[in-house]
PDB file of C-alpha atoms in Angstrom:
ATOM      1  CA  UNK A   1       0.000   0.000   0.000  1.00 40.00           C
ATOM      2  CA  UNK A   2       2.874   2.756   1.156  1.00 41.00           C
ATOM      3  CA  UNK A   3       4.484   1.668  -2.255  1.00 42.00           C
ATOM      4  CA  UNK A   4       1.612   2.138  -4.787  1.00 44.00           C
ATOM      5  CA  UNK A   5       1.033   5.668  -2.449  1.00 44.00           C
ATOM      6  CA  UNK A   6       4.530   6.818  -3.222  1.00 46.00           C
ATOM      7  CA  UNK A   7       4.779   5.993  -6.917  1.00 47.00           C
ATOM      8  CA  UNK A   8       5.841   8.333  -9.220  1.00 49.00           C
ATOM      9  CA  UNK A   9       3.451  10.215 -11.000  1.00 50.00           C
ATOM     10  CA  UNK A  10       3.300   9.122 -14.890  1.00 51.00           C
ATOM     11  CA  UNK A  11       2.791  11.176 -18.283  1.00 51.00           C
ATOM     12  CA  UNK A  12      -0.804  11.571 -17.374  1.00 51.00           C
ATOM     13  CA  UNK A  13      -0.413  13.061 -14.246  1.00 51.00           C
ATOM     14  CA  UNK A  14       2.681  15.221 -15.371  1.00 52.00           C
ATOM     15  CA  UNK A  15       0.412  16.516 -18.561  1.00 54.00           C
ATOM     16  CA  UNK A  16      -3.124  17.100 -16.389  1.00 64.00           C
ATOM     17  CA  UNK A  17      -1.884  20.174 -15.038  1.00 65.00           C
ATOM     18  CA  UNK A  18      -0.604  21.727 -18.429  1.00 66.00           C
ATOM     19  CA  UNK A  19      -4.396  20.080 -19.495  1.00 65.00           C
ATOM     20  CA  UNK A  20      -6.370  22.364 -17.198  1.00 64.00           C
ATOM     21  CA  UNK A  21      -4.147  25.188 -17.878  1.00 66.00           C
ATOM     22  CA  UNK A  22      -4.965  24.815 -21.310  1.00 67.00           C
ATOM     23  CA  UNK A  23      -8.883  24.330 -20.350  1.00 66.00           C
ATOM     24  CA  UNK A  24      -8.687  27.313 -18.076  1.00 78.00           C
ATOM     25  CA  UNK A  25      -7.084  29.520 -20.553  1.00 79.00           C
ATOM     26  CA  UNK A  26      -9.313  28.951 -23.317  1.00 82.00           C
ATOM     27  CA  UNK A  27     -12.401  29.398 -21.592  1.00 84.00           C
ATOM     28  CA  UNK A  28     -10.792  32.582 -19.870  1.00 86.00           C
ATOM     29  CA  UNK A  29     -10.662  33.723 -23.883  1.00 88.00           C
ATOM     30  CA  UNK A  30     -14.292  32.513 -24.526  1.00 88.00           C
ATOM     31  CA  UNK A  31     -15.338  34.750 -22.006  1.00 89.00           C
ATOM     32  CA  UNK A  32     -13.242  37.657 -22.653  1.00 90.00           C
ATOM     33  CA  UNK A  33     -14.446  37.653 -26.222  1.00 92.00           C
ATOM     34  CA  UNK A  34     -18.259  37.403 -25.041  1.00 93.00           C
ATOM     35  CA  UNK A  35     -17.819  40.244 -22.576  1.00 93.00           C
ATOM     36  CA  UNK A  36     -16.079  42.006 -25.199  1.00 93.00           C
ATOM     37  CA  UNK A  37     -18.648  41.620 -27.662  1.00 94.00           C
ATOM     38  CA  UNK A  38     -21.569  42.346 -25.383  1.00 92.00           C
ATOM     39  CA  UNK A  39     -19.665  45.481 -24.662  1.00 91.00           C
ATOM     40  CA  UNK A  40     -19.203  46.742 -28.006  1.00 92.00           C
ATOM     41  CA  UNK A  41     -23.107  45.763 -28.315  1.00 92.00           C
ATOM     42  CA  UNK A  42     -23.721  47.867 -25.615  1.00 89.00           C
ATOM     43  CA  UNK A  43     -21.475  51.133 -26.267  1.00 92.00           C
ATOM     44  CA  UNK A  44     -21.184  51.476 -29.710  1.00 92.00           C
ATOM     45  CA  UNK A  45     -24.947  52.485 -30.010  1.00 90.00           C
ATOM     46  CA  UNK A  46     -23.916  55.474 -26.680  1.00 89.00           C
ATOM     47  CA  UNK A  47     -20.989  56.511 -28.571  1.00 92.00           C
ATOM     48  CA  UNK A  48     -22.582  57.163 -32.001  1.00 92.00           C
ATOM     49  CA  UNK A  49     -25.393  58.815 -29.814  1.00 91.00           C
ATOM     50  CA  UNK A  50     -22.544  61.153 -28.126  1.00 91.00           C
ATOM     51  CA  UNK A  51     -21.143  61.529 -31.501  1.00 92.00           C
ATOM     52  CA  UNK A  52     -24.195  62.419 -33.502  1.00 91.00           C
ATOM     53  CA  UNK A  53     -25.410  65.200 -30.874  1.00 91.00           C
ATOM     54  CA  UNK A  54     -22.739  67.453 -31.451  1.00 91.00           C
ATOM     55  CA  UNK A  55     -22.257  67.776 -34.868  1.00 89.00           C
ATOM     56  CA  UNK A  56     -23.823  70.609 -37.224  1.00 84.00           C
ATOM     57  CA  UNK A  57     -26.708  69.200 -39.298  1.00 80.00           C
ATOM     58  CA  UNK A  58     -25.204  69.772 -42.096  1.00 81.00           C
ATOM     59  CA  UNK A  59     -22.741  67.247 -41.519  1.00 83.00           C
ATOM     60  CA  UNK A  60     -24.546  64.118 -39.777  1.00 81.00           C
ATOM     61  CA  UNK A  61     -24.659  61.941 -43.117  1.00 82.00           C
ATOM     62  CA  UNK A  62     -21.420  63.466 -45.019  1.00 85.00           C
ATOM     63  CA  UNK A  63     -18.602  62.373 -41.803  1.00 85.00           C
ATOM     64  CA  UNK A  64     -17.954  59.725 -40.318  1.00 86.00           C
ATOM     65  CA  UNK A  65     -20.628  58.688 -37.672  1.00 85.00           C
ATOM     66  CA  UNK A  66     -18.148  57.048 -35.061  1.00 87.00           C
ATOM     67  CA  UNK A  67     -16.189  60.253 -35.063  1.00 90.00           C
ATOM     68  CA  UNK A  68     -16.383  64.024 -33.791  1.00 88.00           C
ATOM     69  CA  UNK A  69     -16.499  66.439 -36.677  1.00 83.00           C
ATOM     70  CA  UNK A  70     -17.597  69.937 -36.631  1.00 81.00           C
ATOM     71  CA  UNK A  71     -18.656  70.285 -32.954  1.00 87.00           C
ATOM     72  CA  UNK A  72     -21.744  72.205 -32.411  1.00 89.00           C
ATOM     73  CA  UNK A  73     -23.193  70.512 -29.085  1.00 92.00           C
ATOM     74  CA  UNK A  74     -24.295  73.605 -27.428  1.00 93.00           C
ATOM     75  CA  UNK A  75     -26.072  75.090 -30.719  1.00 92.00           C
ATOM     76  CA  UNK A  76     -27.869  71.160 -31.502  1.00 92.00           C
ATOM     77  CA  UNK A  77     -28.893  72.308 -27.206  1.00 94.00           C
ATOM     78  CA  UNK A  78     -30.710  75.366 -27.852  1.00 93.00           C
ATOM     79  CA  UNK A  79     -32.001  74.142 -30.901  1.00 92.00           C
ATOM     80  CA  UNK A  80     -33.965  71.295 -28.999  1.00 93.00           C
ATOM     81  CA  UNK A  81     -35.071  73.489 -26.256  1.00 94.00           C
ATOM     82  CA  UNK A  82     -36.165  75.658 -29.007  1.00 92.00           C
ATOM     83  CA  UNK A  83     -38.139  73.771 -30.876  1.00 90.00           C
ATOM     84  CA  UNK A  84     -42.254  73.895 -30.711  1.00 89.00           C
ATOM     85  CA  UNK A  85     -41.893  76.635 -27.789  1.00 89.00           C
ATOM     86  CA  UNK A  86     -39.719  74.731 -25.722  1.00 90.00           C
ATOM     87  CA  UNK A  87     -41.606  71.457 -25.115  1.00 94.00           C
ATOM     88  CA  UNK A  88     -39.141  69.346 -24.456  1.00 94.00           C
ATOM     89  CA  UNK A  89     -38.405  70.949 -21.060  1.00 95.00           C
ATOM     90  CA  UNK A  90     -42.022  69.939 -20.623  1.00 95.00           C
ATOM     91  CA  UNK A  91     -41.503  66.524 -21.687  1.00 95.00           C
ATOM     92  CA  UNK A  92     -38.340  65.990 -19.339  1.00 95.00           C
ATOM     93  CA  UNK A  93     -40.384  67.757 -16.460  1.00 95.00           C
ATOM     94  CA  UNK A  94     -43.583  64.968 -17.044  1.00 95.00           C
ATOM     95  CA  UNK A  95     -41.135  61.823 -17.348  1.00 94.00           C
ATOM     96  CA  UNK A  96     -39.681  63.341 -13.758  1.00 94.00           C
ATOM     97  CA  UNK A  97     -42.680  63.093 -12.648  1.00 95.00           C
ATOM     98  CA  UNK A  98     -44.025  60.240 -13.435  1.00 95.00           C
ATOM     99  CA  UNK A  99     -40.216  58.634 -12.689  1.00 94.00           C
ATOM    100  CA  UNK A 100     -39.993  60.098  -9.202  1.00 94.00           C
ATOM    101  CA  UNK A 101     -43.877  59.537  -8.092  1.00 95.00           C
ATOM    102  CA  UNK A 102     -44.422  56.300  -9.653  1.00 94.00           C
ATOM    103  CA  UNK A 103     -40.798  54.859  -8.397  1.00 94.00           C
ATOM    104  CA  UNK A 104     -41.359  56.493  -4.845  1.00 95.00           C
ATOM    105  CA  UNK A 105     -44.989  54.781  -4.472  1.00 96.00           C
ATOM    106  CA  UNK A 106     -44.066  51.368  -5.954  1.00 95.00           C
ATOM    107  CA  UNK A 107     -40.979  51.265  -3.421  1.00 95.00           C
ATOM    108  CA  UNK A 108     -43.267  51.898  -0.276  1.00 96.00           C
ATOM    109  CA  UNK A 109     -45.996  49.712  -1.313  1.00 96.00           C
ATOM    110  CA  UNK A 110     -43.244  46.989  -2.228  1.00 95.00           C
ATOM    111  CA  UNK A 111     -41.644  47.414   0.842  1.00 95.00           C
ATOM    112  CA  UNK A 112     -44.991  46.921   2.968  1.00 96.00           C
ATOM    113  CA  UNK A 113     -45.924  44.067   1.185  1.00 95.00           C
ATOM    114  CA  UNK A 114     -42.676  42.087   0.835  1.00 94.00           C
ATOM    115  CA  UNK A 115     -42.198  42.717   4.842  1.00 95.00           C
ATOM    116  CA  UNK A 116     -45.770  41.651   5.902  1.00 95.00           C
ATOM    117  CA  UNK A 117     -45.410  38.842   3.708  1.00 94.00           C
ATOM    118  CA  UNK A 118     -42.222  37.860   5.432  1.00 94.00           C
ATOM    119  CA  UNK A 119     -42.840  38.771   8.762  1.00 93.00           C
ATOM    120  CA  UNK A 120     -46.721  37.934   9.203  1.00 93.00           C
ATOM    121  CA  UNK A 121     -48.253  34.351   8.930  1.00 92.00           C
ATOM    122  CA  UNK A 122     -51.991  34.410   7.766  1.00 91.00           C
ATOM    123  CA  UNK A 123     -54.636  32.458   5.995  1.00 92.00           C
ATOM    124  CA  UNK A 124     -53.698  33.123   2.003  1.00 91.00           C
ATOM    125  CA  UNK A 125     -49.868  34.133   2.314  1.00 92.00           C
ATOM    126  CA  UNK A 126     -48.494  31.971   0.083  1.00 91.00           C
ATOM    127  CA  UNK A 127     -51.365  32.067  -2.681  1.00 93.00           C
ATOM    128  CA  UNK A 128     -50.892  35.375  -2.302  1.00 93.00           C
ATOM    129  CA  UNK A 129     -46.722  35.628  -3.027  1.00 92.00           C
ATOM    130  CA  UNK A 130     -47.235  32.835  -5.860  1.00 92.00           C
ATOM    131  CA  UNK A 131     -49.891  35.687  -7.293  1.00 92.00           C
ATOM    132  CA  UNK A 132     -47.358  38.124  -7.230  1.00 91.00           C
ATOM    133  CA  UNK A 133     -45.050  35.486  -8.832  1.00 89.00           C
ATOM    134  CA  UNK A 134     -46.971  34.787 -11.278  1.00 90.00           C
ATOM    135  CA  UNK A 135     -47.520  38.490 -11.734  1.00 89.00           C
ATOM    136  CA  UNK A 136     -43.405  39.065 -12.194  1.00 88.00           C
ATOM    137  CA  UNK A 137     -43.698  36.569 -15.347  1.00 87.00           C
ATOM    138  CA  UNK A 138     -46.529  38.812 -17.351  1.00 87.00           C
ATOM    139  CA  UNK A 139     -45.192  41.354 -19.527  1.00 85.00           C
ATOM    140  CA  UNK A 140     -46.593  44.537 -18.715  1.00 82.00           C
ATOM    141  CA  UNK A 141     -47.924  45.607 -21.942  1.00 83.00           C
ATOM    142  CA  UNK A 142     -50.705  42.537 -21.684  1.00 86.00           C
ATOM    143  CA  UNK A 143     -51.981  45.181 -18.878  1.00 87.00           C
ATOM    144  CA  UNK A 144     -51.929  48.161 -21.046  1.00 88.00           C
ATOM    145  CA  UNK A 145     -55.267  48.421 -23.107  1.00 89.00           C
ATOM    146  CA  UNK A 146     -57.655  46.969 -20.156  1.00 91.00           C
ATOM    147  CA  UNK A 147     -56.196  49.734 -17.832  1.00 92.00           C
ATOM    148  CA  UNK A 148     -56.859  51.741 -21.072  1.00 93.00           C
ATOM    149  CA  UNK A 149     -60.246  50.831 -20.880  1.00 93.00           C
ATOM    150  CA  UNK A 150     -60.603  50.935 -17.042  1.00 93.00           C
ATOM    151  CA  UNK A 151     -59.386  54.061 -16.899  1.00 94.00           C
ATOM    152  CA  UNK A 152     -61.661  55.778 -19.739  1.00 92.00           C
ATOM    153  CA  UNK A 153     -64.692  54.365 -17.671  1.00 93.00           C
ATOM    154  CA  UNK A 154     -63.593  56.518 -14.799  1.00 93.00           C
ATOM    155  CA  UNK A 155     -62.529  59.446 -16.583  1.00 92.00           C
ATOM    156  CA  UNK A 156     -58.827  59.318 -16.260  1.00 92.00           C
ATOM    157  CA  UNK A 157     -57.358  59.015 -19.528  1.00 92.00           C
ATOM    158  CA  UNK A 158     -55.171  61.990 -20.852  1.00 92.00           C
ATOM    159  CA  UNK A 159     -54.379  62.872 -17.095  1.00 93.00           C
ATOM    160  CA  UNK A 160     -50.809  62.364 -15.156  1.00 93.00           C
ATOM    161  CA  UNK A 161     -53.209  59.581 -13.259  1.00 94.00           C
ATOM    162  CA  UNK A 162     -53.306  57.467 -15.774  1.00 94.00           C
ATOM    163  CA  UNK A 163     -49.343  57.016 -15.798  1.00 94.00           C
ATOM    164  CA  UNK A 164     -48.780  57.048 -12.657  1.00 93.00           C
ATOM    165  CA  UNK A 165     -51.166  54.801 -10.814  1.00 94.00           C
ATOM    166  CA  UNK A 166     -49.928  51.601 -13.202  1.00 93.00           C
ATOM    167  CA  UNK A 167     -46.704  53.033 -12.100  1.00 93.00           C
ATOM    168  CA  UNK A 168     -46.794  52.471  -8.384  1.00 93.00           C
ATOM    169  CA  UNK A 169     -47.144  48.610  -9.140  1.00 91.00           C
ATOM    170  CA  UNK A 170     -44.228  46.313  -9.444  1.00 92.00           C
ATOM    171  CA  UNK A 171     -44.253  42.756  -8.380  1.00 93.00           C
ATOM    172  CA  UNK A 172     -40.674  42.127  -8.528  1.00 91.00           C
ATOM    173  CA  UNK A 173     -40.492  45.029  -6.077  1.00 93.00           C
ATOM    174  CA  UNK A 174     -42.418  43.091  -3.951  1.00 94.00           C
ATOM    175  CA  UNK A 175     -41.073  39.569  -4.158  1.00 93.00           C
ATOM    176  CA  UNK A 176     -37.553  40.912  -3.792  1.00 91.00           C
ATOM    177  CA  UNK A 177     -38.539  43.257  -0.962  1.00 93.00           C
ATOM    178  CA  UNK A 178     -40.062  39.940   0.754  1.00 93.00           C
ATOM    179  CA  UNK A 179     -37.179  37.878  -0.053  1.00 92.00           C
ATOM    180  CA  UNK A 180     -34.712  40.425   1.305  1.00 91.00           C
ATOM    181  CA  UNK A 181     -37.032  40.954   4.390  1.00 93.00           C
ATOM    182  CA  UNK A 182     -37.201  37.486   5.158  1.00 92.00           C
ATOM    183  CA  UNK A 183     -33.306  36.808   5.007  1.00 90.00           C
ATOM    184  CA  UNK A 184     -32.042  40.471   6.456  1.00 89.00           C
ATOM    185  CA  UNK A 185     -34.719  41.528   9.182  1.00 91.00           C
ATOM    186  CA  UNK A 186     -34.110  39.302  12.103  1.00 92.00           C
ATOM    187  CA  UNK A 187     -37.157  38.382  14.253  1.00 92.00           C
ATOM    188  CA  UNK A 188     -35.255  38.903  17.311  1.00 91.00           C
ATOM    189  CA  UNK A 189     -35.276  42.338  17.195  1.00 91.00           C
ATOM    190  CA  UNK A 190     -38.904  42.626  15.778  1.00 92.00           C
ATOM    191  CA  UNK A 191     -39.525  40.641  19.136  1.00 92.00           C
ATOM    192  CA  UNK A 192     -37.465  43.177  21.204  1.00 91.00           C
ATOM    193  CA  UNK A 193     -39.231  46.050  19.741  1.00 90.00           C
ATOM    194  CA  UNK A 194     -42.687  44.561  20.785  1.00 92.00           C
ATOM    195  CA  UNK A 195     -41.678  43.481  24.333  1.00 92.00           C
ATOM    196  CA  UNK A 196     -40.129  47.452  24.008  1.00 90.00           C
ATOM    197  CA  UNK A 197     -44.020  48.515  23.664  1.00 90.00           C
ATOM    198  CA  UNK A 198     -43.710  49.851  19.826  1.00 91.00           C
ATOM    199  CA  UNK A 199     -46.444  49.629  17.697  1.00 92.00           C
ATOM    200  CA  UNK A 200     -46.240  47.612  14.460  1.00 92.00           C
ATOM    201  CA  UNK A 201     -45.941  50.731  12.502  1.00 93.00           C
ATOM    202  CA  UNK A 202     -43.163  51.966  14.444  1.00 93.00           C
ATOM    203  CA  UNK A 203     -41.578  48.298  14.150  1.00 94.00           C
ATOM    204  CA  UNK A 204     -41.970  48.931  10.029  1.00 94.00           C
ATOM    205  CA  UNK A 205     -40.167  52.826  10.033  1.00 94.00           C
ATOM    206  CA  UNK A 206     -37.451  52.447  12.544  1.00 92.00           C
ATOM    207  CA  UNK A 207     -36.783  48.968  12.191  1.00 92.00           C
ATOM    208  CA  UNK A 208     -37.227  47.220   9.052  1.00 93.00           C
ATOM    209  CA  UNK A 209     -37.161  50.070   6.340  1.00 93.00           C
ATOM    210  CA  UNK A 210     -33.635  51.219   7.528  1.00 91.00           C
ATOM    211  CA  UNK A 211     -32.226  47.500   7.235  1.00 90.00           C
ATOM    212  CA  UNK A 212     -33.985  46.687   3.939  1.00 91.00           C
ATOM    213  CA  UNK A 213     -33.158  50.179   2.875  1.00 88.00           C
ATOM    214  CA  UNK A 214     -30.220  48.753   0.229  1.00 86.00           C
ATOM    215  CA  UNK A 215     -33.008  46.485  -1.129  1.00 89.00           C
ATOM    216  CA  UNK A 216     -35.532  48.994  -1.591  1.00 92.00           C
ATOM    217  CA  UNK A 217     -32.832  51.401  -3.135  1.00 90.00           C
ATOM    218  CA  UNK A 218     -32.854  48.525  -6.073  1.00 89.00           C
ATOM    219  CA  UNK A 219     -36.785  48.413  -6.072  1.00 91.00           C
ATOM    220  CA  UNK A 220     -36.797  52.366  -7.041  1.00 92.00           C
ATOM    221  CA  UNK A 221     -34.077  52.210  -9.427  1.00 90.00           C
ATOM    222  CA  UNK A 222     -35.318  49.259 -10.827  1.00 89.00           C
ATOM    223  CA  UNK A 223     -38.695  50.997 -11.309  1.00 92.00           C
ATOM    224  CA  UNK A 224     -37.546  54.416 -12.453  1.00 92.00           C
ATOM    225  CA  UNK A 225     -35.926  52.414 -15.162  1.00 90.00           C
ATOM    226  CA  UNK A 226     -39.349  51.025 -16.080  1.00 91.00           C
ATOM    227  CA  UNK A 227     -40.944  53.855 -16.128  1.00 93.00           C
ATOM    228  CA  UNK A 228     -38.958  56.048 -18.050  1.00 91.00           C
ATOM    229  CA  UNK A 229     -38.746  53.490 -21.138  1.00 88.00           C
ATOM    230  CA  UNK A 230     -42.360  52.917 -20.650  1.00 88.00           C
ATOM    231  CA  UNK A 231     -43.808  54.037 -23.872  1.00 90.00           C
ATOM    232  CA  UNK A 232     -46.883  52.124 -24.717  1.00 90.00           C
ATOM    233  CA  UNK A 233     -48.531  53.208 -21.733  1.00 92.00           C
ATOM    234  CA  UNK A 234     -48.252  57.200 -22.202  1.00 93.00           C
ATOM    235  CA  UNK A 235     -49.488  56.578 -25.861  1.00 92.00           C
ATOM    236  CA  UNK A 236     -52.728  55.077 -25.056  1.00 91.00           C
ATOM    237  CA  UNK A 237     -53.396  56.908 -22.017  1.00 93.00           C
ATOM    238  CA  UNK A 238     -52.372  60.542 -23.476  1.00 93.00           C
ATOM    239  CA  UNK A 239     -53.280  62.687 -26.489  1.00 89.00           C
ATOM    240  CA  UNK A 240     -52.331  65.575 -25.090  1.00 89.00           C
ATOM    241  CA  UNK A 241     -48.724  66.829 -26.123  1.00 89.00           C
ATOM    242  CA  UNK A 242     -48.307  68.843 -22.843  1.00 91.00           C
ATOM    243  CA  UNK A 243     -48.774  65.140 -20.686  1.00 94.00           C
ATOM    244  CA  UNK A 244     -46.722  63.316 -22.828  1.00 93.00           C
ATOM    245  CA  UNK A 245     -43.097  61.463 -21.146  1.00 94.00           C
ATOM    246  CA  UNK A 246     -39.607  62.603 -23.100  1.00 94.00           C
ATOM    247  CA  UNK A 247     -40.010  58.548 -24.900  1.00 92.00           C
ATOM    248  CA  UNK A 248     -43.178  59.887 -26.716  1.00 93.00           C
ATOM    249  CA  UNK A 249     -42.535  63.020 -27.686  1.00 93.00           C
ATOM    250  CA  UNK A 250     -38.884  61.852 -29.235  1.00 93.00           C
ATOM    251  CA  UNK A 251     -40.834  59.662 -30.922  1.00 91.00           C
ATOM    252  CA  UNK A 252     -43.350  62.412 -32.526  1.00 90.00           C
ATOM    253  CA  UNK A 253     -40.946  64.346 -33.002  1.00 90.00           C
ATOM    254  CA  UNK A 254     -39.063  61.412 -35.262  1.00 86.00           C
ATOM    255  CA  UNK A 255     -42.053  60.690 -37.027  1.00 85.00           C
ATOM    256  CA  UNK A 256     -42.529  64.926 -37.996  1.00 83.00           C
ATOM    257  CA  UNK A 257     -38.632  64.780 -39.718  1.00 77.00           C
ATOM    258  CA  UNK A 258     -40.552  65.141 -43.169  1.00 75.00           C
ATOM    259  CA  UNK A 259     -43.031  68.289 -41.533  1.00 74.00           C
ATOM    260  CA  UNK A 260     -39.926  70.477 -40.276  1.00 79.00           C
ATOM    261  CA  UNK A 261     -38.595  68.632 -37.249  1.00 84.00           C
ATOM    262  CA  UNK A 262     -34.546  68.310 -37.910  1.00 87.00           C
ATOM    263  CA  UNK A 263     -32.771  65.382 -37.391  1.00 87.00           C
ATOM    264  CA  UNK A 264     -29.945  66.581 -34.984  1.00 86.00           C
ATOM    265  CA  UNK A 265     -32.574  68.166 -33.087  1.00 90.00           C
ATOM    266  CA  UNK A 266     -34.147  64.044 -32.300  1.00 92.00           C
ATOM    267  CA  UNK A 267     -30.925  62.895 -31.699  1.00 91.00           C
ATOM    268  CA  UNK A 268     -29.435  65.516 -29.309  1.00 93.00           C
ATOM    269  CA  UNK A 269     -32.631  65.402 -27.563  1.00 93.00           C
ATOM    270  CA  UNK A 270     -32.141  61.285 -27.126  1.00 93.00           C
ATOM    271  CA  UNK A 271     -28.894  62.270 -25.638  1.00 93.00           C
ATOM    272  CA  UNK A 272     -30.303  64.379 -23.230  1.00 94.00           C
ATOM    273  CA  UNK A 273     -32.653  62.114 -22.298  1.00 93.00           C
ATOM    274  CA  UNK A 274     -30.326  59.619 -20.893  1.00 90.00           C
ATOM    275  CA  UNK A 275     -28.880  62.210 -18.017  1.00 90.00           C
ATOM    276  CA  UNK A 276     -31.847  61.552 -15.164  1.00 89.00           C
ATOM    277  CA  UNK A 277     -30.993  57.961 -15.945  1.00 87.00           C
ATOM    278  CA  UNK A 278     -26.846  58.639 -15.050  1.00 88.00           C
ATOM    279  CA  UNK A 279     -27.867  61.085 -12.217  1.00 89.00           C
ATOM    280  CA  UNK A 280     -30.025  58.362 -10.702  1.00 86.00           C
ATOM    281  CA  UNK A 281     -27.599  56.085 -10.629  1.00 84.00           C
ATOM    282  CA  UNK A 282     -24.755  58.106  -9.671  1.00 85.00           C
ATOM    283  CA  UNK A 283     -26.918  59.015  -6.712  1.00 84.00           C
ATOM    284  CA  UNK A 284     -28.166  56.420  -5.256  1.00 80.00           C
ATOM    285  CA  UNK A 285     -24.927  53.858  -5.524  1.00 75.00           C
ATOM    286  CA  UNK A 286     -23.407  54.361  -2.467  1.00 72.00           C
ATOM    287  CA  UNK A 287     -26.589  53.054  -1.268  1.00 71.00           C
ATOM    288  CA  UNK A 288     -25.933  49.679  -2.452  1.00 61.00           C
ATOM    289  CA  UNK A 289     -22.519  49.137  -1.076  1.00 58.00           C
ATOM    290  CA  UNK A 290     -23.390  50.231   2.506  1.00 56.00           C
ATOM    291  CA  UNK A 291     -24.301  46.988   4.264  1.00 47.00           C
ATOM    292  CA  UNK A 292     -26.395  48.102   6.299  1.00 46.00           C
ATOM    293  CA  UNK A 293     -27.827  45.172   7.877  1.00 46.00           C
ATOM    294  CA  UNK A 294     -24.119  44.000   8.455  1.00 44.00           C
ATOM    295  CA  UNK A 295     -23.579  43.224  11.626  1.00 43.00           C
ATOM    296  CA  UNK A 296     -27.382  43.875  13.208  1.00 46.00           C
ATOM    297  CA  UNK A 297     -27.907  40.604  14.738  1.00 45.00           C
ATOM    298  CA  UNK A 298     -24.427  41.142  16.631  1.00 42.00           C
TER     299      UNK A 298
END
């Protein structure tokens, strides 16, 4: 036995390493090459964006589109903020709106019913999260012409309501705010805070909403994302110019290129567009990397 332990190693076992080197490095390229292409997928469409926006009508279709030429950003600017009277300030102000209110209300609702489904047993609780489930799976433009419908029997198309109430729904807000609930809110200190006298509504604010806080962070981002691409929605629900979101109004404005509309003036508006989007983010990062429930069981 201490013989056959001891044995050399062969050929095989001298070439196995060199083997999985060879294995490792080739799928190390495989996935270099897919991130790389992905990435070129991804930026290439930003940079001709950047590119297009600040170059002089006259020369969008005679350079070359993946480079600067002629730079006339700030002129392509006042041009779009301009045009039609200045709508498009209006159109950035309604997508704000309906961003920021529809985002805010989805996260709170999310957040109270991911943490009562977590932290409360009662008749119906799991039918209930395999609804919202099931919910996550639909595409949300299967719910856009009954709400159209709905809506017109209560008198609420071609008003910011009809936006921003579908807005303030999001099942995946609430299945991940239950999820995180359930794995990050401890029931030890929920227990503490009862024996303590608090109410269940001062349980929800001082307790749980600060250590979910990371999670529901994602929910609003997630849904201001959502919300700000939405563009079926705002075209059923509004004929009037002065409601419309910046996605609809680009649009119109694409489709009016043969009535007078320029073409820089589209495409340096798209590339406005996209700064609420950066701001968000840039704003609310630090949020994801704090941690806070690190450490609150200790």
């Amino acid at each position: 036995m201490t013989a056959a332990t001891a044995a050399p190693a062969g050929p095989a076992a001298v070439a196995s390493p060199r083997r999985a080197r060879s294995v490792s490095l080739t799928s190390r390229t495989g996935a270099f090459a897919v991130m790389a292409l992905f990435a070129l997928y991804t930026l290439v469409p930003v940079w001709w964006l950047l590119v297009t926006a600040t170059k002089n009508k006259g020369y969008l279709f005679t350079t070359n589109p993946l480079w600067f030429s002629h730079f006339d950003l700030w002129n392509n600017i006042l041009d779009v903020f301009h045009q039609q009277d200045g709508i498009f300030a209006r159109w950035m102000l309604n997508s704000v709106i309906y961003c920021v209110g529809g985002a805010a209300a989805s996260t709170l609702l999310s957040a109270m019913a991911g943490y009562a489904l977590a932290k409360f047993s009662f008749r119906g609780r799991e039918l209930a999260f395999n609804i919202v489930l099931g919910a996550v799976l639909v595409p949300s433009v299967m719910f856009a012409l009954p709400l159209y419908l709905m809506f017109s029997e209560i008198h609420l198309v071609n008003t910011y309501w009809a936006v921003l109430l579908p807005s303030m729904a999001s099942p995946f807000g609430v299945y991940l705010s239950r999820v995180y609930a359930a794995a990050s809110v401890p029931d030890e200190m929920l227990e503490a805070g009862r024996v303590d006298g608090a109410s269940e509504a001062r349980i929800f604010w001082r307790i749980a909403i600060p250590i979910m806080l990371p999670a529901l962070v994602t929910v609003f981002l997630f849904q201001f994302v959502v919300v700000w691409n939405n563009y079926l929605l705002p075209v059923l629900m509004l004929n009037n110019d002065a409601l419309q979101p910046v996605t609809v109004g680009l649009a119109n404005w694409r489709e009016q290129m043969n009535g007078g509309i320029p073409y820089n003036v589209t495409v340096t508006g798209a590339f406005l567009s996209v700064f609420p989007l950066i701001i968000a983010f840039l704003a609310l990062q630090r949020f994801w990397r704090s941690g806070l429930a690190a450490g609150s069981v200790k």
